[in-house]
Structures are given as structure tokens and as C-alpha cells.
GROMACS .gro file of C-alpha atoms in nm:
model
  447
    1UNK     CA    1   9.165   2.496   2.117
    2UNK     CA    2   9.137   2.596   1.781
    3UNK     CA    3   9.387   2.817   1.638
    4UNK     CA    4   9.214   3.000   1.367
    5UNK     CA    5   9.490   3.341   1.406
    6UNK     CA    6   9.663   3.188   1.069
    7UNK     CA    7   9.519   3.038   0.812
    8UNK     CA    8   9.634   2.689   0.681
    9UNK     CA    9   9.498   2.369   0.531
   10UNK     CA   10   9.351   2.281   0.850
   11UNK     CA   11   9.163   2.574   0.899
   12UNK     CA   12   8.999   2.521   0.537
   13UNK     CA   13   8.900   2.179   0.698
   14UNK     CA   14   8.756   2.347   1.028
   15UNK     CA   15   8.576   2.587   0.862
   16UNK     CA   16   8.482   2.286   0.609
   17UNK     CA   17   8.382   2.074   0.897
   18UNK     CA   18   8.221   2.305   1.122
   19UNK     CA   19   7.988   2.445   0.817
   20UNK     CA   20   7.942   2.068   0.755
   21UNK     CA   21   7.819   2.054   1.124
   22UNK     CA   22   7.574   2.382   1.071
   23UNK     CA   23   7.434   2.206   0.770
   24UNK     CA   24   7.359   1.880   0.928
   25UNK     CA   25   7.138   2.054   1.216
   26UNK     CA   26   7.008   2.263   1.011
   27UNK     CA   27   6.832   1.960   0.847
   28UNK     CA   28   6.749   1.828   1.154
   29UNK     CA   29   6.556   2.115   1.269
   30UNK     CA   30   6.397   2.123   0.940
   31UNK     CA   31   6.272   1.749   0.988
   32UNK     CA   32   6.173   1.782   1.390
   33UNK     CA   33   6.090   2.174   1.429
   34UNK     CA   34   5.717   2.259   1.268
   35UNK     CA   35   5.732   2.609   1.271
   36UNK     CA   36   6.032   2.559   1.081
   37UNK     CA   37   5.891   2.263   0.785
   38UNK     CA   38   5.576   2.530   0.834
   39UNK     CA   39   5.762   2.821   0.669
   40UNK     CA   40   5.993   2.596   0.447
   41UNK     CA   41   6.350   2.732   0.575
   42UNK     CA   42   6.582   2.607   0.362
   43UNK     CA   43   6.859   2.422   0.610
   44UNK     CA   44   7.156   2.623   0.452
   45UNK     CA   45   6.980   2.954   0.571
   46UNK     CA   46   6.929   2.831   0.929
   47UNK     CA   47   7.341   2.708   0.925
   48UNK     CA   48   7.408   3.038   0.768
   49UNK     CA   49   7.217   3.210   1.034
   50UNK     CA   50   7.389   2.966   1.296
   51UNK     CA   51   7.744   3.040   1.192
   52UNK     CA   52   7.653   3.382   1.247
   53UNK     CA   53   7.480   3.354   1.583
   54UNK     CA   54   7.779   3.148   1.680
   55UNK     CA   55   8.045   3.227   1.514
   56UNK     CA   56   8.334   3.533   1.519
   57UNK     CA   57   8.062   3.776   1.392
   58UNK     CA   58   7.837   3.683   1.648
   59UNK     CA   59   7.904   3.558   2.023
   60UNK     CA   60   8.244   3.357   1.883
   61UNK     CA   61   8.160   3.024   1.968
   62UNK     CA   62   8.237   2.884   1.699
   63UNK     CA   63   8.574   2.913   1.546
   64UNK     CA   64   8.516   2.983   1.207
   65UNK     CA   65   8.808   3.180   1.022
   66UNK     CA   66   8.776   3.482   0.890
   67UNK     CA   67   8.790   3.351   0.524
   68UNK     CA   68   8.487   3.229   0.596
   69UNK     CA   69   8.366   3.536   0.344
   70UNK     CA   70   8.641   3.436   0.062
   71UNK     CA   71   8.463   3.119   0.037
   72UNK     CA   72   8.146   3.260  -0.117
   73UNK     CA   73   8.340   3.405  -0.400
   74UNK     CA   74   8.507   3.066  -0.494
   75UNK     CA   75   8.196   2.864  -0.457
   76UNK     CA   76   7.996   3.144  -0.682
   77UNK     CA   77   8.229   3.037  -0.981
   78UNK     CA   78   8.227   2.694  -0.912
   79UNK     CA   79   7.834   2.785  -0.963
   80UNK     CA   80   7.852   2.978  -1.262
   81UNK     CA   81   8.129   2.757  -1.390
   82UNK     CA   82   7.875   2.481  -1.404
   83UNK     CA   83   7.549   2.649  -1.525
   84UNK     CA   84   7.712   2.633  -1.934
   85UNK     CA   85   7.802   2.267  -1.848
   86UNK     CA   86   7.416   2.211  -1.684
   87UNK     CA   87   7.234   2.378  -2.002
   88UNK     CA   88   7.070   2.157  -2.244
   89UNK     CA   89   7.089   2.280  -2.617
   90UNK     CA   90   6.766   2.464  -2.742
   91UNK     CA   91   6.726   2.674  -3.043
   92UNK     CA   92   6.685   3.011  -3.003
   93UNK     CA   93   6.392   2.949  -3.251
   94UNK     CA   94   6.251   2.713  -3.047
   95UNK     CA   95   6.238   2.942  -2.704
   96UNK     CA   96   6.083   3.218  -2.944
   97UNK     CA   97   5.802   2.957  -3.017
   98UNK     CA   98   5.691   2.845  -2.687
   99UNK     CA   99   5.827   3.138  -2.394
  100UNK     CA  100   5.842   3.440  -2.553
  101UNK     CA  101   5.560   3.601  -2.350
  102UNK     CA  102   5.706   3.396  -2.023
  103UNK     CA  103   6.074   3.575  -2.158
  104UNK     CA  104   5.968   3.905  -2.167
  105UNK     CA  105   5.772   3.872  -1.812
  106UNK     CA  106   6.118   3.763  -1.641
  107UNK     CA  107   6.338   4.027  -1.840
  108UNK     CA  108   6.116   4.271  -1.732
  109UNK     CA  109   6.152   4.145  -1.359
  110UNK     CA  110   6.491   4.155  -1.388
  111UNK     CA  111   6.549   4.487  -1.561
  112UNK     CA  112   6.287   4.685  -1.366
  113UNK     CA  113   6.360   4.537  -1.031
  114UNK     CA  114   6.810   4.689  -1.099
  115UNK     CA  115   6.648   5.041  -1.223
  116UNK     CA  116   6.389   5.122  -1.002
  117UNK     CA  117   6.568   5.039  -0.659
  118UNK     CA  118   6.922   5.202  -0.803
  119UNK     CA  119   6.678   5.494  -0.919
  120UNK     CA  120   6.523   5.469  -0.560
  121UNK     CA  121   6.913   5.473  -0.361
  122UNK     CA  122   7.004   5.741  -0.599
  123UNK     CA  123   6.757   6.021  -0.583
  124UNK     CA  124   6.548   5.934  -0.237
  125UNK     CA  125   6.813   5.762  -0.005
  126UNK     CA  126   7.125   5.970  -0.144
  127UNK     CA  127   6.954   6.289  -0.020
  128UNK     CA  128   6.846   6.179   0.307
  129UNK     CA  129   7.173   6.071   0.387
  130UNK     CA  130   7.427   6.197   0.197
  131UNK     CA  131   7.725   5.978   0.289
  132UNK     CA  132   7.545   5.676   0.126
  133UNK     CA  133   7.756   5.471  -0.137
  134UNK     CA  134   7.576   5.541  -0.497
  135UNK     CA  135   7.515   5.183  -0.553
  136UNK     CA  136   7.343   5.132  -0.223
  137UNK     CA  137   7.006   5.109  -0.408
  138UNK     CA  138   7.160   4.838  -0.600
  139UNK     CA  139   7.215   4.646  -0.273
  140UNK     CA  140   6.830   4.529  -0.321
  141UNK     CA  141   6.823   4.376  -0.671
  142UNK     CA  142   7.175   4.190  -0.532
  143UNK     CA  143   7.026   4.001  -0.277
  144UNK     CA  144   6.629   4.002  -0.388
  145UNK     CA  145   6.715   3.930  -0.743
  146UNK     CA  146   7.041   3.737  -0.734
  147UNK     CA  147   7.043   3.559  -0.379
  148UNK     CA  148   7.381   3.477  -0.194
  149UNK     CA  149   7.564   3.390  -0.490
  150UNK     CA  150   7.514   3.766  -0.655
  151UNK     CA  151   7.542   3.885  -0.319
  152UNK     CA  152   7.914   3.725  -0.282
  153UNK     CA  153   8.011   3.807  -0.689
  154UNK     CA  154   7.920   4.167  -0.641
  155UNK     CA  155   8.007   4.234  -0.310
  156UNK     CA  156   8.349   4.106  -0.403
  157UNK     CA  157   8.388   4.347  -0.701
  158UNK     CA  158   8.289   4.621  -0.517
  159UNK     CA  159   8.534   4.526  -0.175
  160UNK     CA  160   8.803   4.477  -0.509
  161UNK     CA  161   8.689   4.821  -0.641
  162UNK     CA  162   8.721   4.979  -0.251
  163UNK     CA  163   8.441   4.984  -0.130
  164UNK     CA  164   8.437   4.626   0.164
  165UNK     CA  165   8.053   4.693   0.320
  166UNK     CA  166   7.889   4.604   0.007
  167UNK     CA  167   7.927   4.206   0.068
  168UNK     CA  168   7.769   4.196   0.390
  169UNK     CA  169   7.487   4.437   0.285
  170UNK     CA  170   7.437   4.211  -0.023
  171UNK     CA  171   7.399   3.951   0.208
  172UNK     CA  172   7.196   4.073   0.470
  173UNK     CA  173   6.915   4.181   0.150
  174UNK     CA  174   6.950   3.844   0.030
  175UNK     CA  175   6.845   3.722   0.354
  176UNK     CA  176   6.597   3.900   0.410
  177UNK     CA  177   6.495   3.824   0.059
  178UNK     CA  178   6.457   3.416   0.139
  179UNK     CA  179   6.287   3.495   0.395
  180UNK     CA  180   6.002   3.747   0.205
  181UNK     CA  181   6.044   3.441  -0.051
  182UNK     CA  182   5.904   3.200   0.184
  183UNK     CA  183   5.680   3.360   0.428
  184UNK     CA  184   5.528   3.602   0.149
  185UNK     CA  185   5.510   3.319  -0.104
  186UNK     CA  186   5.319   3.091   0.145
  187UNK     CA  187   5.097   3.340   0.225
  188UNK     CA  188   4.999   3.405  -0.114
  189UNK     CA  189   4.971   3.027  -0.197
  190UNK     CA  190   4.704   3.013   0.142
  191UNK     CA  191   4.538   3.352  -0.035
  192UNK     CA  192   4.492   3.209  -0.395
  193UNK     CA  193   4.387   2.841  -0.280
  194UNK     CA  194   4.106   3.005  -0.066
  195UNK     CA  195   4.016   3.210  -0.318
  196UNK     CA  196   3.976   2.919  -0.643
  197UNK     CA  197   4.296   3.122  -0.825
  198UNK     CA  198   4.499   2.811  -0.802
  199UNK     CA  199   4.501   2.495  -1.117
  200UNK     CA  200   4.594   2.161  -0.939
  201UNK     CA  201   4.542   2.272  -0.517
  202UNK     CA  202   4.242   2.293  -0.364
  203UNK     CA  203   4.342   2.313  -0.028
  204UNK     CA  204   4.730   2.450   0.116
  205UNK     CA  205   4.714   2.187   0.453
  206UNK     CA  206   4.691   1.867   0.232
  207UNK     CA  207   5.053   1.913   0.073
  208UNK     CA  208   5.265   1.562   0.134
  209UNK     CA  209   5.496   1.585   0.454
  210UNK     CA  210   5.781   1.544   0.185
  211UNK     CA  211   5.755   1.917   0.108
  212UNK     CA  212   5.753   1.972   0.452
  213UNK     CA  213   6.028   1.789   0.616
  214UNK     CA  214   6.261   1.717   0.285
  215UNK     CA  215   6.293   1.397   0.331
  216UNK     CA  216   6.185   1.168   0.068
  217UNK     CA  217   5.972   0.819   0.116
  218UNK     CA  218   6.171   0.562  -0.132
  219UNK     CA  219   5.863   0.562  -0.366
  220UNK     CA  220   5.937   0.896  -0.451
  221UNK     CA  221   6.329   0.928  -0.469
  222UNK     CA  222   6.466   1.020  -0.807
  223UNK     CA  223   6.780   0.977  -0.967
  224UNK     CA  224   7.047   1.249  -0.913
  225UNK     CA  225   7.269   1.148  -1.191
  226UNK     CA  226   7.389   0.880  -1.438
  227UNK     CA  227   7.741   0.696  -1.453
  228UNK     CA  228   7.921   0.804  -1.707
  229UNK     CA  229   8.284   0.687  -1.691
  230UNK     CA  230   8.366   0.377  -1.558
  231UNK     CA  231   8.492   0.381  -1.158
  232UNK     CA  232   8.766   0.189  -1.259
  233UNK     CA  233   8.932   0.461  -1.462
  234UNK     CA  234   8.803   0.774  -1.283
  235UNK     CA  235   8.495   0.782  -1.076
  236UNK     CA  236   8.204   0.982  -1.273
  237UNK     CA  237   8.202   1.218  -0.934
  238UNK     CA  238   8.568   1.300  -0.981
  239UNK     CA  239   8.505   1.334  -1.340
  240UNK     CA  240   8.239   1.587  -1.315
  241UNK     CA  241   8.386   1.769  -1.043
  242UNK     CA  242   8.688   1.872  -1.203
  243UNK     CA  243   8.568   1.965  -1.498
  244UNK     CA  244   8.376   2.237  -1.288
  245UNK     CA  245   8.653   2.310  -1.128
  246UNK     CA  246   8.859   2.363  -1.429
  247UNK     CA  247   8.602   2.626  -1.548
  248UNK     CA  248   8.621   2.807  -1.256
  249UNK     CA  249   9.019   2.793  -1.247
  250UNK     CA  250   9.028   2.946  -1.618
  251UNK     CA  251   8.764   3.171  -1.503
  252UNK     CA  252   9.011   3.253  -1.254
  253UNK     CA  253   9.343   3.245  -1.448
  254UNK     CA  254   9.151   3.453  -1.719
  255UNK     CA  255   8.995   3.738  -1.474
  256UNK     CA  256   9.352   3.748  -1.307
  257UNK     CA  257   9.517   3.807  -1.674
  258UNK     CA  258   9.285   4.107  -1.773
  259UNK     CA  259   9.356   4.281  -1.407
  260UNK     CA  260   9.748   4.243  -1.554
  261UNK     CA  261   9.692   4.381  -1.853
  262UNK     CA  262   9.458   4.651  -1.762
  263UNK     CA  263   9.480   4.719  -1.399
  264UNK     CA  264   9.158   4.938  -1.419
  265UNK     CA  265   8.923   4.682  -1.519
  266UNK     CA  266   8.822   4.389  -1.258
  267UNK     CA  267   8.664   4.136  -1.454
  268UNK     CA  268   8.462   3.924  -1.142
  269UNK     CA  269   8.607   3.554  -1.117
  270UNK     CA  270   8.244   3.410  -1.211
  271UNK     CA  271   8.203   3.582  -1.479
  272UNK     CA  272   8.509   3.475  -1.639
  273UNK     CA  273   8.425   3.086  -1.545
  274UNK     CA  274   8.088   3.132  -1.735
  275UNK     CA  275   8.192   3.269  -2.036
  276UNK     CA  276   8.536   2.966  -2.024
  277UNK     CA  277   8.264   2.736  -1.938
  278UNK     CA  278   8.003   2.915  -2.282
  279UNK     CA  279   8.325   2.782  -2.509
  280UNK     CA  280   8.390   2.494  -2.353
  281UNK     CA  281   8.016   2.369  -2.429
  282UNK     CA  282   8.053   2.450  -2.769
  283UNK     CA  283   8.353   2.287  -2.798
  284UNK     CA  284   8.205   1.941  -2.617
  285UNK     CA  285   7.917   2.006  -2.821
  286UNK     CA  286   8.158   1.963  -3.139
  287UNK     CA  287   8.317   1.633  -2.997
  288UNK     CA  288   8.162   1.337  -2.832
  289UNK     CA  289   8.241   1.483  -2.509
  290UNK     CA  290   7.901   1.634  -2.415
  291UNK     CA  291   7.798   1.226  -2.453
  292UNK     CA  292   7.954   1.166  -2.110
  293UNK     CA  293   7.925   1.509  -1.948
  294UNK     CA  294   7.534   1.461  -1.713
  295UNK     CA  295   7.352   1.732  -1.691
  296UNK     CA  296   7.195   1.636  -1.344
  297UNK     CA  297   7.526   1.537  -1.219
  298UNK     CA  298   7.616   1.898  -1.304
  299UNK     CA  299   7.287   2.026  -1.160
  300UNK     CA  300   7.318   1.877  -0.862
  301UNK     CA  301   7.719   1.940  -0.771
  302UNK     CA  302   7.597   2.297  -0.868
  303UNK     CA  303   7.304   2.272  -0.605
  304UNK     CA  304   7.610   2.141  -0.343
  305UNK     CA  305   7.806   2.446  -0.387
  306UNK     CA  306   7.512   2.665  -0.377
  307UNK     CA  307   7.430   2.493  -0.042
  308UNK     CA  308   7.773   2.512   0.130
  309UNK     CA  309   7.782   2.919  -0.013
  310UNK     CA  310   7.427   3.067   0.110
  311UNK     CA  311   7.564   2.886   0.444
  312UNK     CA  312   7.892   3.027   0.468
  313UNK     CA  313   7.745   3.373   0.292
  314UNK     CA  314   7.511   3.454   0.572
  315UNK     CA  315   7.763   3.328   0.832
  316UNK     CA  316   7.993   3.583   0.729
  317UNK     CA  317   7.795   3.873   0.749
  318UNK     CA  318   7.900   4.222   0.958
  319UNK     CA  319   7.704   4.290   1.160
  320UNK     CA  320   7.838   4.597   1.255
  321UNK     CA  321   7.775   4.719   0.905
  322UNK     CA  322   7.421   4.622   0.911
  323UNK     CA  323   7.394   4.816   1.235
  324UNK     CA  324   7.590   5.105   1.065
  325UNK     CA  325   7.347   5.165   0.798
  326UNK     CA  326   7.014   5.009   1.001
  327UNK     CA  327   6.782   5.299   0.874
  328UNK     CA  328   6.869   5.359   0.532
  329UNK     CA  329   6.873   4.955   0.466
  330UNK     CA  330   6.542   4.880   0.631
  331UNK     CA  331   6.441   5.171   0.386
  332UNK     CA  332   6.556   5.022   0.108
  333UNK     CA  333   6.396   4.681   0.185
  334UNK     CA  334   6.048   4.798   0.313
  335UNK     CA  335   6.025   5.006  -0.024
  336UNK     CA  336   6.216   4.649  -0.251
  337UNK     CA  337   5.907   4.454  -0.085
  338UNK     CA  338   5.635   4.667  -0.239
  339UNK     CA  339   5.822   4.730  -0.563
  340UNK     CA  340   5.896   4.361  -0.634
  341UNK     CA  341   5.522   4.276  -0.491
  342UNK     CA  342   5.394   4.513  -0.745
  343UNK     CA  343   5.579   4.412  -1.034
  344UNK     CA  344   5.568   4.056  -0.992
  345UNK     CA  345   5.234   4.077  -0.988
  346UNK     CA  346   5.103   4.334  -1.241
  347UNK     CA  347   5.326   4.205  -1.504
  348UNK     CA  348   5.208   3.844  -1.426
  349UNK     CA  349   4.864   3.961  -1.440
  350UNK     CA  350   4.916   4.032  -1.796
  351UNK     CA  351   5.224   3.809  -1.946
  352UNK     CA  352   5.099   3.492  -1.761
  353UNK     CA  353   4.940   3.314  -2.090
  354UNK     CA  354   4.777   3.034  -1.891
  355UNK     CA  355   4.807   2.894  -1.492
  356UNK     CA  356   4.883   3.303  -1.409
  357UNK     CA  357   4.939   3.204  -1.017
  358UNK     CA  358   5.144   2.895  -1.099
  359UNK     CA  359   5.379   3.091  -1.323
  360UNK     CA  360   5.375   3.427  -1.109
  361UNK     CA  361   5.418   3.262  -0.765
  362UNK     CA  362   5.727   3.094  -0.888
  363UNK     CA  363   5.867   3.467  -1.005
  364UNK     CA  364   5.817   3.570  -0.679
  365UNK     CA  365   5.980   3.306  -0.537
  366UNK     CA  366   6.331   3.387  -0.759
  367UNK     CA  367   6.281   3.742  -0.758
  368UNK     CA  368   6.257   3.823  -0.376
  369UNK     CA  369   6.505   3.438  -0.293
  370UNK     CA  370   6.668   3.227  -0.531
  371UNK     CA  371   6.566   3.004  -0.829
  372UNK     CA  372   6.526   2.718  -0.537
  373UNK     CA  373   6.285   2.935  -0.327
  374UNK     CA  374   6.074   2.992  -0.710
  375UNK     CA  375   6.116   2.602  -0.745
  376UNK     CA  376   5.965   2.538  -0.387
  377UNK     CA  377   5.654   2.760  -0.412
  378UNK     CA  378   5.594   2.593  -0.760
  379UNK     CA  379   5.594   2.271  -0.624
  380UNK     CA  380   5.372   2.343  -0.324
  381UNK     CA  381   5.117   2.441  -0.626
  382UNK     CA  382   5.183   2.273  -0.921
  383UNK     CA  383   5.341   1.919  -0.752
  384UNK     CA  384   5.369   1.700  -1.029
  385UNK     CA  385   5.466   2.000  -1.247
  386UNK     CA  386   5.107   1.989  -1.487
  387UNK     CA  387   5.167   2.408  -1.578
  388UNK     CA  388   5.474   2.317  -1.713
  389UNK     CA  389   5.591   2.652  -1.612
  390UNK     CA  390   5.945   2.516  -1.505
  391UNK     CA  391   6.024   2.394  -1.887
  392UNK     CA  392   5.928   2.730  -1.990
  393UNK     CA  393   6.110   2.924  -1.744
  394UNK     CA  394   6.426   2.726  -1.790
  395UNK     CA  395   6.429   2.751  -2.210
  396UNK     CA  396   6.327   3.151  -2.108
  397UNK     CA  397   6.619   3.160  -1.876
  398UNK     CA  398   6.843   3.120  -2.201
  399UNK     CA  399   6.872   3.435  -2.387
  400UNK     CA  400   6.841   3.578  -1.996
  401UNK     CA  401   7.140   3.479  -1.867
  402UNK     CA  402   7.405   3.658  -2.057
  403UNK     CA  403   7.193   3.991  -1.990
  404UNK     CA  404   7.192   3.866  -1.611
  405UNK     CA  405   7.578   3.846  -1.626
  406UNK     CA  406   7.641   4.164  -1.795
  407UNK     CA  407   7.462   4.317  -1.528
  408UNK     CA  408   7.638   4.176  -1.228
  409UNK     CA  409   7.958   4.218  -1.390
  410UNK     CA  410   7.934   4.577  -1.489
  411UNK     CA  411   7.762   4.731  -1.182
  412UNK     CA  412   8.049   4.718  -0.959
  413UNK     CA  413   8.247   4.904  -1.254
  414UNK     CA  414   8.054   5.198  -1.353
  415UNK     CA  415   7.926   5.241  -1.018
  416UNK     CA  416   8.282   5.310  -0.907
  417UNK     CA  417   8.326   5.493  -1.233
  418UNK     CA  418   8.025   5.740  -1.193
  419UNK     CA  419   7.844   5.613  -1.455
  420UNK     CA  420   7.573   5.365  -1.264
  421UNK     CA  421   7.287   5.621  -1.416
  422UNK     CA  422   7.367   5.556  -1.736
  423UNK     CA  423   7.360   5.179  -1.620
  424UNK     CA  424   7.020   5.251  -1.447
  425UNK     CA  425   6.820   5.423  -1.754
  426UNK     CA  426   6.957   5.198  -1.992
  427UNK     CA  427   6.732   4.940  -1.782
  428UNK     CA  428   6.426   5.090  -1.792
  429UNK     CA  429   6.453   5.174  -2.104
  430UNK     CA  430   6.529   4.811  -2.239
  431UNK     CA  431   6.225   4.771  -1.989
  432UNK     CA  432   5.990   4.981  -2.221
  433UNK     CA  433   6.101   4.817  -2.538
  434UNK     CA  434   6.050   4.484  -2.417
  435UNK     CA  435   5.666   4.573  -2.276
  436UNK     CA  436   5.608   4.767  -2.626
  437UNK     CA  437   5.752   4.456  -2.829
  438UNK     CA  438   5.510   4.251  -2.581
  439UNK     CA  439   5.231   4.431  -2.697
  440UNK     CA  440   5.333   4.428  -3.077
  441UNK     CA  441   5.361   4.007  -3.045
  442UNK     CA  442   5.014   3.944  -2.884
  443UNK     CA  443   5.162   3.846  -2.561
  444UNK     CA  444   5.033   4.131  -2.354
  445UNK     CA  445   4.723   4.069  -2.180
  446UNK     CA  446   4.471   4.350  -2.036
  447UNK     CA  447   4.313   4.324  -1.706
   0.00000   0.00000   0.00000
């Protein structure tokens, strides 16, 4: 029997090795089951939603530790660490040129998405029942807009900051939110190739089994990386690895310094690895370093952690906080649906400037999932990428991220601090700003 009462090296290899397990039948089911290849369920959900069927949170047949939880906050700045290292260098100019209308459409996603739902938990759900958290509105946008990995950064400020439910209801949304991501996304696909609104499908049964299963024929398997150090010195794996790592450990080393200087202020752990990880770039950029640093070795040791942390994310949730707050958090969810549903879809209407569905679909995909769930539903309708809406969104993504990161790093804070308000009508107001500059540039489209 496993002994998972104290925690040691070994247990960090059970859990390791048990998640390893999950992950492994969860691609199995995804090749054999059809319902499963059907809906596109990604296999680290269905281990995530094994560890918790299975594991201490569930029936406890599986003897998973109880840091299964902790691991979701490392493996979101091992994430974050490596998104600076991952990002090719585009001039601001540049993204101005070609994405500003495809800019403003996901700022305003973003933005609107925080302030409406806070707005919604603040002055609707806070009256009905009182003893609500203020930031439970904000519980929505953490899972629907940042997935697992948001889920795990903020729910870790806020169990730092006092309050310990908010991981597990961040969690539970972004669930949920992979799930509205794929079942609502599909059925929109089926809706807008029946009705002629789709560019390069005509029909939604005649997509390759590839998409379906994941598995990919040799004629059609890429390359996930070059060699850029010779094995005989240090293997290009190693290599890349630990200089992820090392970002995240500064992160680390540098959000542990500010809490000593000023106790008051909890800096999250990812943040601090993407900003280390912002001047480290720069600096690489400087030398000849960024010559052997690959960005789709990066990519794809980010995609790896993000794997291992939506599994061990949804394993860990409570589910005797979902339970506690059942009615209040189907609320909230039932009333994210229509919200993001209605502003994915008006905005794309008119901020779309060609292939509307193409570009839209894959917002819905990262707004109600992840980034992966947006990059599924854009392949199911754009497959060999003709729209060329994933080169836009990723130079649009640019000037995005550091307002992405401000967010998720001062929510927890001025939540706690009684200021989340402020926080919530500063976003719609940057919302309005960003629709009337939209206008002013041309990029606003009527009807």
C-alpha cells in the first residue's frame, strides 16, 4: 500500500506516475471511444476528471497526495515562464498593420467578459446570497477566459490572500468551460456549415479521422522541434528545459523576495516568471543566444506542462465546495454562457474583417476553454489554416498579454483589498475606448 500520509520524493513520483497513468487512458479512450473523438475531449480533461472520480476527492482509489493541487501552481509558471521564451519578435508597427481590428475584437473579449461577470457576482449574486466572496463573479472569467492554468494562478493568490475555495471553484468553471468550448463550438461549426457561413467546409462529417482520434498518419506528422546543441555536450531537451525552469525559479525567488520586503503584497509565482522570462528575451535577443533557443521546442514543453496541469487541476478539485455553493455557481455559469455567447458573437459580427466564422469560432473556443480548444475548432474549419486567422491572433496576442497578466495578478489583490469595483469599471471602460477607437480606425463593421 501506498503511503501517501507524508509527503516525500516518492510521493512526487506516485502522483507523477499515477497522473502519467490517467493521461495514457485518457488517450486511449480518445482513440477507441466515438462519443468521445465525437465531442473532441481533450485526454488531459478525461485524466483530470479520472483523478477526481478516483482519487482522494472522489471514491479514493487512487492514491494521489494531497499536493496534487500545489502542482498546478508550479506547472502554471513553468507555462508562463516559457511563453517570453516561445514569442517570436514582431514590431509593434507591424501588429498595428495587419491585426488591429482582430486586437481590439480579443481585448474587448477579454475586458468585457472580467467586468460584466464581476459586475454580475457583485450586484445580482451578492444580494441573493449575502455570504458570497466579492470576487465570486470573477470565478467565471478565471476558468472561461483563462482555463486551468488561470484557474490554479488565481486560485492560489486568493488561498495566499485567505480565502482556499477559490481554486477549486476556478477549476470547476474552467471545466465546465472546455466542455461549453467543445460541445458549443461543434455545434456551431454543424450550424454554420449547413447554413453556407463557413470558407473552406462544406460538410462537418468529412473532417479526417486525425482530428478525431489524435493520432497522426506519418504523411502528416510535423516536426516538434530542431536540435540545437549538440547531445554530446547537453541534450537540446535538457537545454530547453532548464532554461524554463530557471524562469520559473527567478519567478519564484523574485515573488518570494517582494512578500519579504512587503508582506502585504503577494506578487503570484507566474507572474514573476513572465516578466524574468520578458528580460531574459531581451537579453538573448542582444546576444547570439536566441540563435539556439527553438521556439517549437519551447511551444511544445509548454504544451507538456499545460497537459500534466489541466490533469492534475481538475483532479484536485473539492468537491465539497462545489456542492457548498451549487446554486449560486450554476448561476454564475448559466448567465457566463449567454454573456460570452453574446459577445463573442456580436463583436465578431462586426470586427471579423474577412472569414467572420473562422475567426469568431476560434474566440469562442479560447474564451469559454483554452487557446488549444480555439486552436481545435479552427482546425475543424479552416484545416490547412487558408484564413490565416491563427498568424493574426498570435501577433494580436502581443500587446494582449501584459494586459492579460495585470489582470490575473491584481484581482486577487484588490479583491481582498475592497477595491475589485474600481478593478471592474476600469474594464468596461477600457472596453468603450477600445470599441470607440474601433470605430475611429475603420475597423468597425455594421450589421
Amino acid at each position: 500500500m501506498i503511503d501517501v500520509s507524508t509527503f516525500t520524493p516518492w510521493t512526487f513520483f506516485t502522483d507523477l506516475g499515477l497522473i502519467s497513468i490517467l493521461l495514457l487512458v485518457g488517450k486511449a479512450l480518445r482513440v477507441k471511444v466515438k462519443l468521445i473523438q465525437q465531442l473532441f475531449i481533450p485526454p488531459s480533461l478525461i485524466a483530470g476528471l479520472l483523478g477526481l472520480l478516483l482519487g482522494p476527492n472522489g471514491l479514493g482509489w487512487i492514491p494521489l497526495s494531497n499536493e496534487i493541487g500545489t502542482y498546478s501552481a508550479i506547472l502554471i509558471a513553468l507555462v508562463f515562464g516559457a511563453l517570453p521564451l516561445s514569442s517570436p519578435n514582431v514590431s509593434m508597427k507591424e501588429i498595428a498593420r495587419r491585426v488591429g481590428p482582430i486586437w481590439a475584437y480579443a481585448q474587448i473579449g477579454m475586458l468585457l467578459q472580467w467586468a460584466a461577470m464581476g459586475l454580475f457576482g457583485l450586484f445580482v449574486l451578492k444580494i441573493i446570497w449575502p455570504q458570497l466572496n466579492d470576487a465570486f463573479g470573477v470565478m467565471l472569467p478565471t476558468g472561461f477566459y483563462g482555463g486551468h492554468g488561470t484557474a490554479a494562478a488565481i486560485g492560489t493568490a486568493f488561498q495566499d490572500l485567505g480565502w482556499a475555495d477559490a481554486t477549486s471553484l476556478g477549476m470547476t468553471t474552467a471545466t465546465v468551460g472546455i466542455v461549453c468550448a467543445i460541445v458549443g463550438g461543434l455545434f456551431m461549426v454543424k450550424w454554420a456549415a449547413r447554413h453556407k457561413q463557413t470558407a473552406f467546409i462544406a460538410d462537418f462529417d468529412d473532417l479526417p479521422d486525425e482530428l478525431r482520434s489524435g493520432l497522426l498518419p506519418e504523411d502528416k506528422r510535423d516536426s516538434i522541434g530542431e536540435a540545437t546543441t549538440s547531445s554530446i555536450s547537453i541534450d537540446t531537451l535538457t537545454f530547453h528545459t532548464a532554461l524554463i525552469f530557471v524562469v520559473a525559479f527567478l519567478g519564484y525567488l523574485a515573488s518570494q523576495g517582494v512578500k519579504q520586503i512587503y508582506p502585504m503584497l503577494e506578487l503570484p509565482v507566474f507572474s514573476c516568471a513572465f516578466i524574468i522570462g520578458l528580460v531574459l528575451k531581451k537579453g538573448f535577443d542582444a546576444t547570439s543566444v536566441s540563435r539556439y533557443i527553438n521556439i517549437k521546442t519551447t511551444e511544445r514543453l509548454s504544451s507538456a506542462f499545460t497537459d500534466v496541469l489541466v490533469a492534475c487541476g481538475v483532479a484536485s478539485i473539492k468537491m465539497g465546495v462545489v456542492l457548498q455553493y451549487a446554486v449560486p455557481l450554476l448561476t454564475l455559469i448559466l448567465v457566463g454562457i449567454v454573456v460570452v455567447f453574446a459577445i463573442t458573437f456580436y463583436f465578431g459580427r462586426r470586427l471579423a474583417p474577412s472569414y467572420w466564422f473562422e475567426r469568431t469560432i476560434f474566440a469562442w473556443g479560447w474564451w469559454t476553454g483554452t487557446m488549444a480548444m480555439g486552436i481545435a475548432l479552427l482546425r475543424i474549419v479552416d484545416p490547412k489554416q487558408n484564413s490565416k486567422a491563427m498568424d493574426d491572433y498570435a501577433m494580436a496576442y502581443l500587446p494582449i498579454a501584459p494586459v492579460e497578466i495585470l489582470l490575473i495578478t491584481f484581482v486577487p489583490i484588490l479583491f481582498v483589498n475592497g477595491l475589485g469595483l474600481w478593478l471592474l469599471l476600469a474594464c468596461l471602460a477600457l472596453t468603450a475606448l477600445i470599441v470607440l477607437l474601433a470605430m475611429r480606425m475603420g475597423w468597425w463593421r455594421k450589421g
